[in-house]
Coordinates of C-alpha atoms and ligand atoms in Angstrom, one line a residue:
X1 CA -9.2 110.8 113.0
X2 CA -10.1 113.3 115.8
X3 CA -13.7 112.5 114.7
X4 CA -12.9 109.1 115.5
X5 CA -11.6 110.2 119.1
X6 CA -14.3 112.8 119.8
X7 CA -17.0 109.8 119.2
X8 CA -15.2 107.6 121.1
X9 CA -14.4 110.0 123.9
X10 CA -18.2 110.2 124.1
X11 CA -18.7 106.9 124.1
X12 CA -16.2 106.5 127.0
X13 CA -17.8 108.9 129.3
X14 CA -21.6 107.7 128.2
X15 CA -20.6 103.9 129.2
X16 CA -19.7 106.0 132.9
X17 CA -23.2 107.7 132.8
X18 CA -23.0 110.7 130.9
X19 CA -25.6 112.3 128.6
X20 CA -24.5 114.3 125.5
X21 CA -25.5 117.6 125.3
X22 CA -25.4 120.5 123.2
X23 CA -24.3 123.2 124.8
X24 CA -21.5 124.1 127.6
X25 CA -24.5 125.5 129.4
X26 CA -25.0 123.6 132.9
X27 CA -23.0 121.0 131.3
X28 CA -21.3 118.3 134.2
X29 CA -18.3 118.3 131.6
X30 CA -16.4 120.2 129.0
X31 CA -14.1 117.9 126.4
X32 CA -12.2 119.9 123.8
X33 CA -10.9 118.0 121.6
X34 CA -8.3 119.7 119.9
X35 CA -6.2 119.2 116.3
X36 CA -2.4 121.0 116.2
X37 CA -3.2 120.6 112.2
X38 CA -6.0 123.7 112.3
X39 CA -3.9 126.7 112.0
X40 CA -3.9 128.6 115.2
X41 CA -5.0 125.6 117.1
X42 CA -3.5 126.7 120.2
X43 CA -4.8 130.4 120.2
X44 CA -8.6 128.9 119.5
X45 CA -8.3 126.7 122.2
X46 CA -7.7 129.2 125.1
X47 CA -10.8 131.4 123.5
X48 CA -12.9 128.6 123.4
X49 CA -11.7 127.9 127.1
X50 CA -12.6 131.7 127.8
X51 CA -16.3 131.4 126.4
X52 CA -16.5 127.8 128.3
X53 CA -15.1 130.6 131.6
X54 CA -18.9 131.5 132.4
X55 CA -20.7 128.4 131.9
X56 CA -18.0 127.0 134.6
X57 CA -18.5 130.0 137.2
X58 CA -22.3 129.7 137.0
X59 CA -21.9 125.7 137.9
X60 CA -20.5 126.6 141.0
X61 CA -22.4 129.8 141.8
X62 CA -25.1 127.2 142.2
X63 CA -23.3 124.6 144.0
X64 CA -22.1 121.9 141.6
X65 CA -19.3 121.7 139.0
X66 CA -18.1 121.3 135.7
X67 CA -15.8 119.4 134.6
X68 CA -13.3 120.9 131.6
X69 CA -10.8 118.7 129.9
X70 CA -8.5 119.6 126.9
X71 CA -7.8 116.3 124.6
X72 CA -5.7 115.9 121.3
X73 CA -2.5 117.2 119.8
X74 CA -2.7 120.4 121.4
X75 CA -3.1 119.0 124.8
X76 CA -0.1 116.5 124.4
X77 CA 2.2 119.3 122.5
X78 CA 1.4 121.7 125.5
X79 CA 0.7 119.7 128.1
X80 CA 1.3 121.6 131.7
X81 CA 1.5 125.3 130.1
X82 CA -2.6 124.9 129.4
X83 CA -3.0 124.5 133.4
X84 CA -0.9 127.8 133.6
X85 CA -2.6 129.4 131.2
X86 CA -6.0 128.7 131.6
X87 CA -7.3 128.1 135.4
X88 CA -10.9 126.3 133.4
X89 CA -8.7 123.4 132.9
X90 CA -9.5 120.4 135.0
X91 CA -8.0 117.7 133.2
X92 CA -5.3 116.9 130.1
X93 CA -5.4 114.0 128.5
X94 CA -3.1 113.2 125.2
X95 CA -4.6 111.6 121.6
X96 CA -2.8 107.9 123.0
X97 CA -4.1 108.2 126.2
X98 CA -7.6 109.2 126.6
X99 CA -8.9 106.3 127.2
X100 CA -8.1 106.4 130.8
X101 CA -10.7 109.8 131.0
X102 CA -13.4 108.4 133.3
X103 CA -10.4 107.1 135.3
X104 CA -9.3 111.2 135.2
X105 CA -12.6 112.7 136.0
X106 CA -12.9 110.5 138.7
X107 CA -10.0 111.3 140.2
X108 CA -10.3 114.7 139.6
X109 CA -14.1 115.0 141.3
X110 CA -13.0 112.7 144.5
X111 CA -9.3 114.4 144.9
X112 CA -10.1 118.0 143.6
X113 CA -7.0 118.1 142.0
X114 CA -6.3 118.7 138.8
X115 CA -5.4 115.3 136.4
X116 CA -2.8 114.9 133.6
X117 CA -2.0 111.5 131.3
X118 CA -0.4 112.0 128.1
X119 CA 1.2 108.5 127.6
X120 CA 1.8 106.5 124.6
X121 CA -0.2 103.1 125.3
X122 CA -2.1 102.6 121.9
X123 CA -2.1 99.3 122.1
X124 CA -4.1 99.5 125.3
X125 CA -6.4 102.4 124.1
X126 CA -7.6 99.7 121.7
X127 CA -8.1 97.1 124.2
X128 CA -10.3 99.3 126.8
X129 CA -12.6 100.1 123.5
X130 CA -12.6 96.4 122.7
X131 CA -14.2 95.7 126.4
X132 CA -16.4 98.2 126.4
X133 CA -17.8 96.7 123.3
X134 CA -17.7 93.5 124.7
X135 CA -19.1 94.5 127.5
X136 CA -22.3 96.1 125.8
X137 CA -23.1 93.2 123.4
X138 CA -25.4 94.5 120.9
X139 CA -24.7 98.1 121.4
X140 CA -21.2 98.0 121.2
X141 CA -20.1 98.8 117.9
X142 CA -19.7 102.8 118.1
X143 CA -16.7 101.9 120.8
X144 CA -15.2 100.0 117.6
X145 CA -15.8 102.5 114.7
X146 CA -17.7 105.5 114.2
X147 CA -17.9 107.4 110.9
X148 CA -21.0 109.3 112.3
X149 CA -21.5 109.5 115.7
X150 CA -25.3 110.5 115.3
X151 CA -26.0 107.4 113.7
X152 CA -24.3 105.2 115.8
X153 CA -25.7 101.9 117.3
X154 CA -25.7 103.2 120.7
X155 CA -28.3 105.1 119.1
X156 CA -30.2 102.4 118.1
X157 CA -30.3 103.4 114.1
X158 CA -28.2 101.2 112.4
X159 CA -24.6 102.5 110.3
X160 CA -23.6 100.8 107.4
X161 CA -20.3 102.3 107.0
X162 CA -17.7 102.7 110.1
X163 CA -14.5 103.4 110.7
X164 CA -11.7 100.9 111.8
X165 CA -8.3 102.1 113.4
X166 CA -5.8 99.8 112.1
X167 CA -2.6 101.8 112.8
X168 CA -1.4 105.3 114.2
X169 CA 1.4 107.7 114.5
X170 CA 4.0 108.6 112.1
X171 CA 7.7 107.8 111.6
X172 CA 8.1 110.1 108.7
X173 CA 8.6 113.4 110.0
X174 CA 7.4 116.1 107.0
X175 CA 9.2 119.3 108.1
X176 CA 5.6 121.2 107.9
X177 CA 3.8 118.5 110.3
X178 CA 3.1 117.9 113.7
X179 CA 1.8 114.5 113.7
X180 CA 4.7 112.9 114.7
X181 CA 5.3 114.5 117.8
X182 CA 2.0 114.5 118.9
X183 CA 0.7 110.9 117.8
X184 CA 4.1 109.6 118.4
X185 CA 5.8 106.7 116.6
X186 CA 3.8 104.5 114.3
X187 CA 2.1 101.6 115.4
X188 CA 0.1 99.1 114.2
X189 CA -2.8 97.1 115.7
X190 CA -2.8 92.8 115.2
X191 CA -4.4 91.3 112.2
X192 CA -6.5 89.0 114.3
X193 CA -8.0 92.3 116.4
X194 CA -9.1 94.4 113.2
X195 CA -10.6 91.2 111.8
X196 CA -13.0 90.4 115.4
X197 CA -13.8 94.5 115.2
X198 CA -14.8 94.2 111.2
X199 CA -16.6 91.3 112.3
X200 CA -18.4 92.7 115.3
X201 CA -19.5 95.5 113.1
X202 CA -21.2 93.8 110.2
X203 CA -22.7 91.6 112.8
X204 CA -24.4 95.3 113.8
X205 CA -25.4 95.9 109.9
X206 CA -22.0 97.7 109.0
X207 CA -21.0 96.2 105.2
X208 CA -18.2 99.3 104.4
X209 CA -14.9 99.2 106.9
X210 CA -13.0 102.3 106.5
X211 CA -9.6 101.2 107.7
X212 CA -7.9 104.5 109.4
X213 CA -4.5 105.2 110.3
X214 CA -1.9 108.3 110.2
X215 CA 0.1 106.4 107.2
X216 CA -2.8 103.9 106.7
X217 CA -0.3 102.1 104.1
X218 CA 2.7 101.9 106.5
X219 CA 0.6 99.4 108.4
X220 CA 2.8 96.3 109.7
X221 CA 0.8 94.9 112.2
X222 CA 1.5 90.7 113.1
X223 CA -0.3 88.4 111.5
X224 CA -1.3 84.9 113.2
X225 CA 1.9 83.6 112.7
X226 CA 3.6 86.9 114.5
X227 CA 4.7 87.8 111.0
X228 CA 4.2 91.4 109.9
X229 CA 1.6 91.7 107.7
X230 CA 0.7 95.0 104.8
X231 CA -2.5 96.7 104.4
X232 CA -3.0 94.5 101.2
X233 CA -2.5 91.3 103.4
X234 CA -5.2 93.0 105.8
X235 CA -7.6 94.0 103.3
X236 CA -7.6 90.5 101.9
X237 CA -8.2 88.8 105.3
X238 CA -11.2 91.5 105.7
X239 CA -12.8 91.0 102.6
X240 CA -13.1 87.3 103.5
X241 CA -15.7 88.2 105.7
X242 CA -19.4 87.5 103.4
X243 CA -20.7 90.4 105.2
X244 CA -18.4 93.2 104.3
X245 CA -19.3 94.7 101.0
X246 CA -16.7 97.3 100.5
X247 CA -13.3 98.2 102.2
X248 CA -11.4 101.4 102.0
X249 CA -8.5 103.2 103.6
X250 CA -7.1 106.3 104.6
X251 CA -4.9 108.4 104.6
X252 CA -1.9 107.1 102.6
X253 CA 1.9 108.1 101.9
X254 CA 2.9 107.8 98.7
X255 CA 6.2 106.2 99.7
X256 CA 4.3 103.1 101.3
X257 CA 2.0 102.0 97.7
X258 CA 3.4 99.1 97.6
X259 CA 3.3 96.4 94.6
X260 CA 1.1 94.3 96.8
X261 CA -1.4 97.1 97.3
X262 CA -1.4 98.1 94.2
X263 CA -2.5 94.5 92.8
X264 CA -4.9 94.6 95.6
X265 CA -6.4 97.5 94.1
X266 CA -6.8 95.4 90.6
X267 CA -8.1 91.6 92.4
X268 CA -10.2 92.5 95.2
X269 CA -13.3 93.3 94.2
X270 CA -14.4 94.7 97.4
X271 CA -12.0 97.5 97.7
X272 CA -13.2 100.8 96.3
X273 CA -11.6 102.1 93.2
X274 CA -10.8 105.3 95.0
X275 CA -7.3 106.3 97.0
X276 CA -6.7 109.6 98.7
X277 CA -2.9 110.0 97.9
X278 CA -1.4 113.2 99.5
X279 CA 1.4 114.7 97.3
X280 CA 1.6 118.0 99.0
X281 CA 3.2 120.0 96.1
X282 CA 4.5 119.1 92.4
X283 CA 7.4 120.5 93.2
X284 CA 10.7 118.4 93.5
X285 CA 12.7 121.1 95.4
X286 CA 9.5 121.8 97.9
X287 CA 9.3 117.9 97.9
X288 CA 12.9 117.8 99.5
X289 CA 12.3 120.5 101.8
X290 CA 9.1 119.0 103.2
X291 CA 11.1 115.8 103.3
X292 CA 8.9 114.4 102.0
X293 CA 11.3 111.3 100.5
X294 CA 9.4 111.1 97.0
X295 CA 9.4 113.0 94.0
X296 CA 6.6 113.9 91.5
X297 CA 8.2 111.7 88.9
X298 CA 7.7 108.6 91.7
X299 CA 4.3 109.5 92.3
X300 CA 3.3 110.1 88.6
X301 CA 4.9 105.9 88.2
X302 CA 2.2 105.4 91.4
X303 CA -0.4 106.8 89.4
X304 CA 0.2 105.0 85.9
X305 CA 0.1 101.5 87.9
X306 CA -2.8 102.1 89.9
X307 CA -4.6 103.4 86.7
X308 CA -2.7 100.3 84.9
X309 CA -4.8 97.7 87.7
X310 CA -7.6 99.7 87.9
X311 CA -8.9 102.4 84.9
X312 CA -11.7 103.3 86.6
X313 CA -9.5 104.9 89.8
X314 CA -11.0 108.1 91.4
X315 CA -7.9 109.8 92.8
X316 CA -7.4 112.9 95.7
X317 CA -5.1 114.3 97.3
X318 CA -3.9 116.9 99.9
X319 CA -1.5 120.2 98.6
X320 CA 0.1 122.6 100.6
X321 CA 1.3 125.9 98.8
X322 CA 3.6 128.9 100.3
X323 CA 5.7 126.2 101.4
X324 CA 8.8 128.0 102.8
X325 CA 10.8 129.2 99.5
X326 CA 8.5 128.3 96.9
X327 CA 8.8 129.7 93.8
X328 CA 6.1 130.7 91.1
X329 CA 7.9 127.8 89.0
X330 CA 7.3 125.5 92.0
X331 CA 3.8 126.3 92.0
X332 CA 3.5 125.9 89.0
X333 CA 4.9 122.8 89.0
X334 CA 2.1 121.7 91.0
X335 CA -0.4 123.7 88.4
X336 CA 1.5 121.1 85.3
X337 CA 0.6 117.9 88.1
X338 CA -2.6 118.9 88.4
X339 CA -3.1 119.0 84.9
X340 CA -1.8 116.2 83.9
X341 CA -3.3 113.6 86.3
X342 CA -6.7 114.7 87.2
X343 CA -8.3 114.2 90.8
X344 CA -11.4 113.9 91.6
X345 CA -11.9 116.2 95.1
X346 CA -8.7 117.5 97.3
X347 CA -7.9 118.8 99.9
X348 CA -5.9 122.2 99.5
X349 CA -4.4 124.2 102.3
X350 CA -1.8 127.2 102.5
X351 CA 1.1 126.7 104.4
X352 CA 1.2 127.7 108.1
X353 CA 3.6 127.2 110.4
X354 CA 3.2 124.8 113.0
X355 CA 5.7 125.7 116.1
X356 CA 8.0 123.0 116.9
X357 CA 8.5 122.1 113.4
X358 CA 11.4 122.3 111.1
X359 CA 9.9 124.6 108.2
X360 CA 8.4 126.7 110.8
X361 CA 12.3 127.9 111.2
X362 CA 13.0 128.4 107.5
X363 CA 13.8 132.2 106.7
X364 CA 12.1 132.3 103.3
X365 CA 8.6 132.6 104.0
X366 CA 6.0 132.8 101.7
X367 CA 3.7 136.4 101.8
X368 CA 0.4 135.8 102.7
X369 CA -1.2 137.8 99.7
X370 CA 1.5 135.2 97.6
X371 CA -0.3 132.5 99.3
X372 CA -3.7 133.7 98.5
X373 CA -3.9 133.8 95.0
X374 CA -1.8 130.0 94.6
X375 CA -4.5 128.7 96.6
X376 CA -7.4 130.3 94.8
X377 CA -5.8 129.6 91.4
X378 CA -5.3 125.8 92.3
X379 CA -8.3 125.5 94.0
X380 CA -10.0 126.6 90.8
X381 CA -8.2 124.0 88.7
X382 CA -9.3 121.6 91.5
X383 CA -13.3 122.1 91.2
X384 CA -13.0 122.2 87.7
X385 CA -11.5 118.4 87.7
X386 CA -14.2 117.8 90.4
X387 CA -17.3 119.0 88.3
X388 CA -15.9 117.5 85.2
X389 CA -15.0 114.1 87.0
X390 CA -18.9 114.1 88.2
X391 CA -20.4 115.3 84.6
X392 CA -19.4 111.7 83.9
X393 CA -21.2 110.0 86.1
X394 CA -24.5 111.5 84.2
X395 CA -26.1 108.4 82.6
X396 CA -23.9 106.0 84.4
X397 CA -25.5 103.1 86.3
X398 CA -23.6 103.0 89.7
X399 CA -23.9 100.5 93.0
X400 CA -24.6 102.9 95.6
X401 CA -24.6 102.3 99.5
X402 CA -27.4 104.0 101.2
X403 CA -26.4 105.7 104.4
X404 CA -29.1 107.8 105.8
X405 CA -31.6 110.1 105.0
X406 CA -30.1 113.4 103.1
X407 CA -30.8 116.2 105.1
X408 CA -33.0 118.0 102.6
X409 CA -35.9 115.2 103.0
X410 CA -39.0 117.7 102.9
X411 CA -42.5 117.9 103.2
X412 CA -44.3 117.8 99.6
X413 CA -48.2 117.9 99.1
X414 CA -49.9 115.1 97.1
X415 CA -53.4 113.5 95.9
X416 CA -54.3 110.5 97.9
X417 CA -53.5 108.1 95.0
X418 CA -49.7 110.0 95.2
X419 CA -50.2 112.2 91.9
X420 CA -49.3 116.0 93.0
X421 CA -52.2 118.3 92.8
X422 CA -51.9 121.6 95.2
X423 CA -55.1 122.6 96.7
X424 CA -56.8 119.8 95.8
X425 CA -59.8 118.1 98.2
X426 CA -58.1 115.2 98.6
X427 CA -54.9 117.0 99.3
X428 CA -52.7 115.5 101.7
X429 CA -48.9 116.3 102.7
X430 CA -46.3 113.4 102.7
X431 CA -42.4 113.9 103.7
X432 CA -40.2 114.0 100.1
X433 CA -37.6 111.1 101.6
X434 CA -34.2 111.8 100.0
X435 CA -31.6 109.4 101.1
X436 CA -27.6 109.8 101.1
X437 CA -25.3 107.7 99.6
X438 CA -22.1 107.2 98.4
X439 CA -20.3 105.9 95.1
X440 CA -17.9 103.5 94.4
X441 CA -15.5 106.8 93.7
X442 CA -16.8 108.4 97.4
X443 CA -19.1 110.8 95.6
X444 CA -22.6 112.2 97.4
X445 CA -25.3 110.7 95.8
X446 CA -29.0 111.8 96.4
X447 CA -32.2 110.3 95.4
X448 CA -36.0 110.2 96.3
X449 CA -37.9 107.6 97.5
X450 CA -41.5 107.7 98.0
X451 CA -41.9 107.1 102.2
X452 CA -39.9 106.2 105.2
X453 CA -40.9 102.4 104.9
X454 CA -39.2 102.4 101.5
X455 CA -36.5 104.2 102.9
X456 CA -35.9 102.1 105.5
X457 CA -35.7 99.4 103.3
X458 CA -32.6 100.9 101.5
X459 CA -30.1 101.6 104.8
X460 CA -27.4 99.8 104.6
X461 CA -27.8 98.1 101.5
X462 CA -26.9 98.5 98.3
X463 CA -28.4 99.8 95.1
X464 CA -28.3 100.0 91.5
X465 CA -28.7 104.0 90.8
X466 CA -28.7 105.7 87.7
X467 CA -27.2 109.6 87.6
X468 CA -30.0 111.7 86.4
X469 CA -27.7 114.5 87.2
X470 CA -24.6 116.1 88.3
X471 CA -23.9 118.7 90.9
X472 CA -20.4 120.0 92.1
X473 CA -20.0 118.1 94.9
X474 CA -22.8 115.2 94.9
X475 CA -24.9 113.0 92.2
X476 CA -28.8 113.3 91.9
X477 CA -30.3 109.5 90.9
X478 CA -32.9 107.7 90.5
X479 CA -33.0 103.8 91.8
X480 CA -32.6 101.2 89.3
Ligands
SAM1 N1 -0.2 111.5 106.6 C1 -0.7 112.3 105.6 C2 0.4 112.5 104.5 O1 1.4 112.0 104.6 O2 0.1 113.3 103.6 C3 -1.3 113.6 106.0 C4 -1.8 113.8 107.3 S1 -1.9 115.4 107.8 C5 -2.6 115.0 109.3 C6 -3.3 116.1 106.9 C7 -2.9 117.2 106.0 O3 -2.8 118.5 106.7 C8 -1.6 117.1 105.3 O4 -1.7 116.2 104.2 C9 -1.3 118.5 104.8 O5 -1.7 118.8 103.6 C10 -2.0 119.3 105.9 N2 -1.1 120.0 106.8 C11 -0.3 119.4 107.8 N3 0.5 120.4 108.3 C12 0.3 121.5 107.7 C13 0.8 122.8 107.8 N4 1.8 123.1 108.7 N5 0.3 123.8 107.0 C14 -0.6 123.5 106.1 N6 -1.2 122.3 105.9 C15 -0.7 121.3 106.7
SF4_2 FE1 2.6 114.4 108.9 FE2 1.7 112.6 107.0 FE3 4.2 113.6 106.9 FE4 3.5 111.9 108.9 S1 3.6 111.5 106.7 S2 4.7 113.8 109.1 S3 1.4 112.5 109.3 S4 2.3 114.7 106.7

């Protein structure tokens, strides 16, 4: 999600006239974008800030100025104190509220004074990037989505996957989270306004929408009628579109898989077989102290029925371990869930406290060193599951949807006629094209094409590949 942001930040203050570059150095303007979920998000933030120090004083050593604004979490959980601490800081602007930047920087140019918004408007956020792509016709679809920004249609290179915010915020409170103080209470966008976005972007060569939200499944938004809808209603209304090929969503809570998104997973052919499902710990006790208002034996029922409409489910998830209080048995609890369900790539994190929240209070805290080895030992188990669940895929024939060009495209030396002799008179050196892809089941999956015309060819489209081969964390094929 603060991917999402940073791209459309950038797309914000490029629609005003800026130019991305790559360094702070004689930069016009400094965004950090900041997440409150990085541990220590607050203490990297003022270094950053003091590294960004020089590049500042040199600007107006030579008579201009920079700019420096601090978005995200951290900027709406600490609003005001980051103008005390840090005298960089031109401009604060809150995760709901940055679209109004250029309005900011403005401001803050013409009045020299320093600018602060962090209000909760979603709902207009939405509508200023909805203009802007209006506005810019065939260009506009990066201000709707934007899985990568460097392939983005501003760009002119076409995407075929993109990103679609269909809800935000979070209602649920998890004692070890920040989200919902910082995003604020959920909130979910109209049916009729993600369906015109999906619409825009395959009409720009998009055929996967990635719907995105906070608790993606909690989504309620109103439907023509004015009746709330569910992410299965959604998904169904999206995949009615010719154009969009796949659909996927992301992240969910296990208490909002509902029966009706569960079926969706077995009848719509166009959503993935694949659900990122964070459990957090297999323990019941840490369960109740994260409130996390499910147990394992409710998400083990969640599992059988998704496997029960769809065998073929790739399934991941995110842990936490040195919760405050937990036990070797607890961890181990998560170990025997592990085990016994199998995921296909996770996310695994040890507990840090966030201040603010409840658990950051608790007296029993986990050592470090205890910490430490649950994380290595889990995420051991969890590569193993990974490599195995990919060692399947050898010999399988699987629809791929090209991407982009993997970055390990090289040069390579051939013959004229394209047979490989080194050294050879008629020797002559061609660029080895690999291009990126992804599986039905989100995995990496590489394979060689013979020049950039054929590659071309393949972007955005989808392919029949068979797995040659199986690395740890991608697929090597060969096109069908
Ligand atoms: N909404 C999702 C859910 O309910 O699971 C998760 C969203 S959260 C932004 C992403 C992940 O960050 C969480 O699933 C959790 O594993 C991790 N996380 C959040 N706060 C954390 C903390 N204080 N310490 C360690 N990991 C944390
Ligand atoms: Fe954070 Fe997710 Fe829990 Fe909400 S449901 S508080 S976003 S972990």
């Amino acid at each position: 999600m603060n991917v999402y942001d940073s791209d459309r930040m950038q797309d914000l203050m490029e629609n005003v006239g800026y130019e991305t570059i790559d360094t702070p150095e004689g930069a016009d303007m400094v965004i950090i974008n900041t997440c409150h979920i990085r541990e220590k998000a607050s203490e990297k933030l003022f270094s950053d800030l003091g590294r960004i120090r020089p590049h500042k004083n040199k600007k107006e050593e030579d008579g201009s100025q920079m700019i420096v604004a601090v978005a995200g979490c951290v900027a709406q959980a600490e609003g005001e104190e980051i103008f005390k601490r840090s005298k960089v800081v031109d401009i604060i602007v809150g995760p709901e509220s940055y679209q109004t930047l250029p309005d900011l920087v403005g401001k803050a140019i013409r009045e020299k004074k320093k600018q602060i918004n962090l209000d909760f408007v979603p709902d207009n956020k939405f509508d200023v990037f909805r203009e802007l792509a209006a506005n810019v016709g065939d260009a506009g679809s990066s201000y709707l989505g934007g899985s990568s920004r460097r392939v983005s249609a501003t760009k002119g290179v076409q995407k075929s996957s993109d990103f679609v915010t269909v809800q935000e915020g979070c209602d649920k409170f998890c004692t070890f989270c920040v989200v919902p103080y910082t995003r604020g209470a959920e909130y979910s966008r109209e049916v009729s306004k993600i369906v015109d976005d999906a619409k825009r972007l395959v009409d720009q060569g998009v055929s996967e929408i990635y719907f995105l939200g906070q608790n993606v499944n909690a989504y309620h938004g109103l439907d023509s009628t004015g009746a709330p809808s569910s992410l299965a209603k959604l998904i169904e209304e999206v995949a009615k579109i010719d154009a969009v090929k796949r659909i996927r969503y992301t992240t969910s809570h296990p208490r909002d898989m509902s029966d009706d998104l569960l079926a969706a997973h077995r009848d719509i052919e166009k959503l993935m077989p694949f659900l990122h499902l964070p459990i957090q710990s297999g323990s019941n006790s840490v369960l109740k102290g994260m409130n996390r208002k499910h147990t394992r034996q409710d998400y083990f029922k969640i599992i059988e029925k998704l496997r029960a409409a769809r065998p073929d489910m790739g399934l991941s998830s995110d842990f936490i371990v040195g919760f405050p209080g937990e036990t070797d048995k607890d961890f181990e609890d998560t170990m025997d869930l592990v085990r016994k369900i199998g995921f296909t790539q996770c996310y695994s994190f040890k507990y840090s406290p966030r201040p603010g929240t409840p658990a950051a209070d608790a007296k029993i805290q986990v050592e470090e060193s205890v910490k430490d080895a649950r994380l290595a030992e889990l995420q051991k188990l969890l590569t193993e599951q990974q490599i195995e669940f990919n060692k399947k895929a050898e010999g399988q024939v699987m629809p791929v949807l090209f991407e982009r060009e993997a970055p390990k495209s090289k040069k390579r030396t051939t013959t004229q006629n394209g047979r490989f002799r080194q050294g050879g008179e008629d020797e002559v050196t061609t660029r080895s094209i690999q291009l990126w892809g992804k599986s039905p089941y989100l995995q990496s999956v590489i394979v060689d094409v013979e020049s950039e015309e054929e590659a071309a060819n393949y972007f955005g489209k989808i392919a029949e590949v068979k797995i040659l081969k199986s690395r740890p964390s991608s697929l090597v094929g060969t096109i069908n």
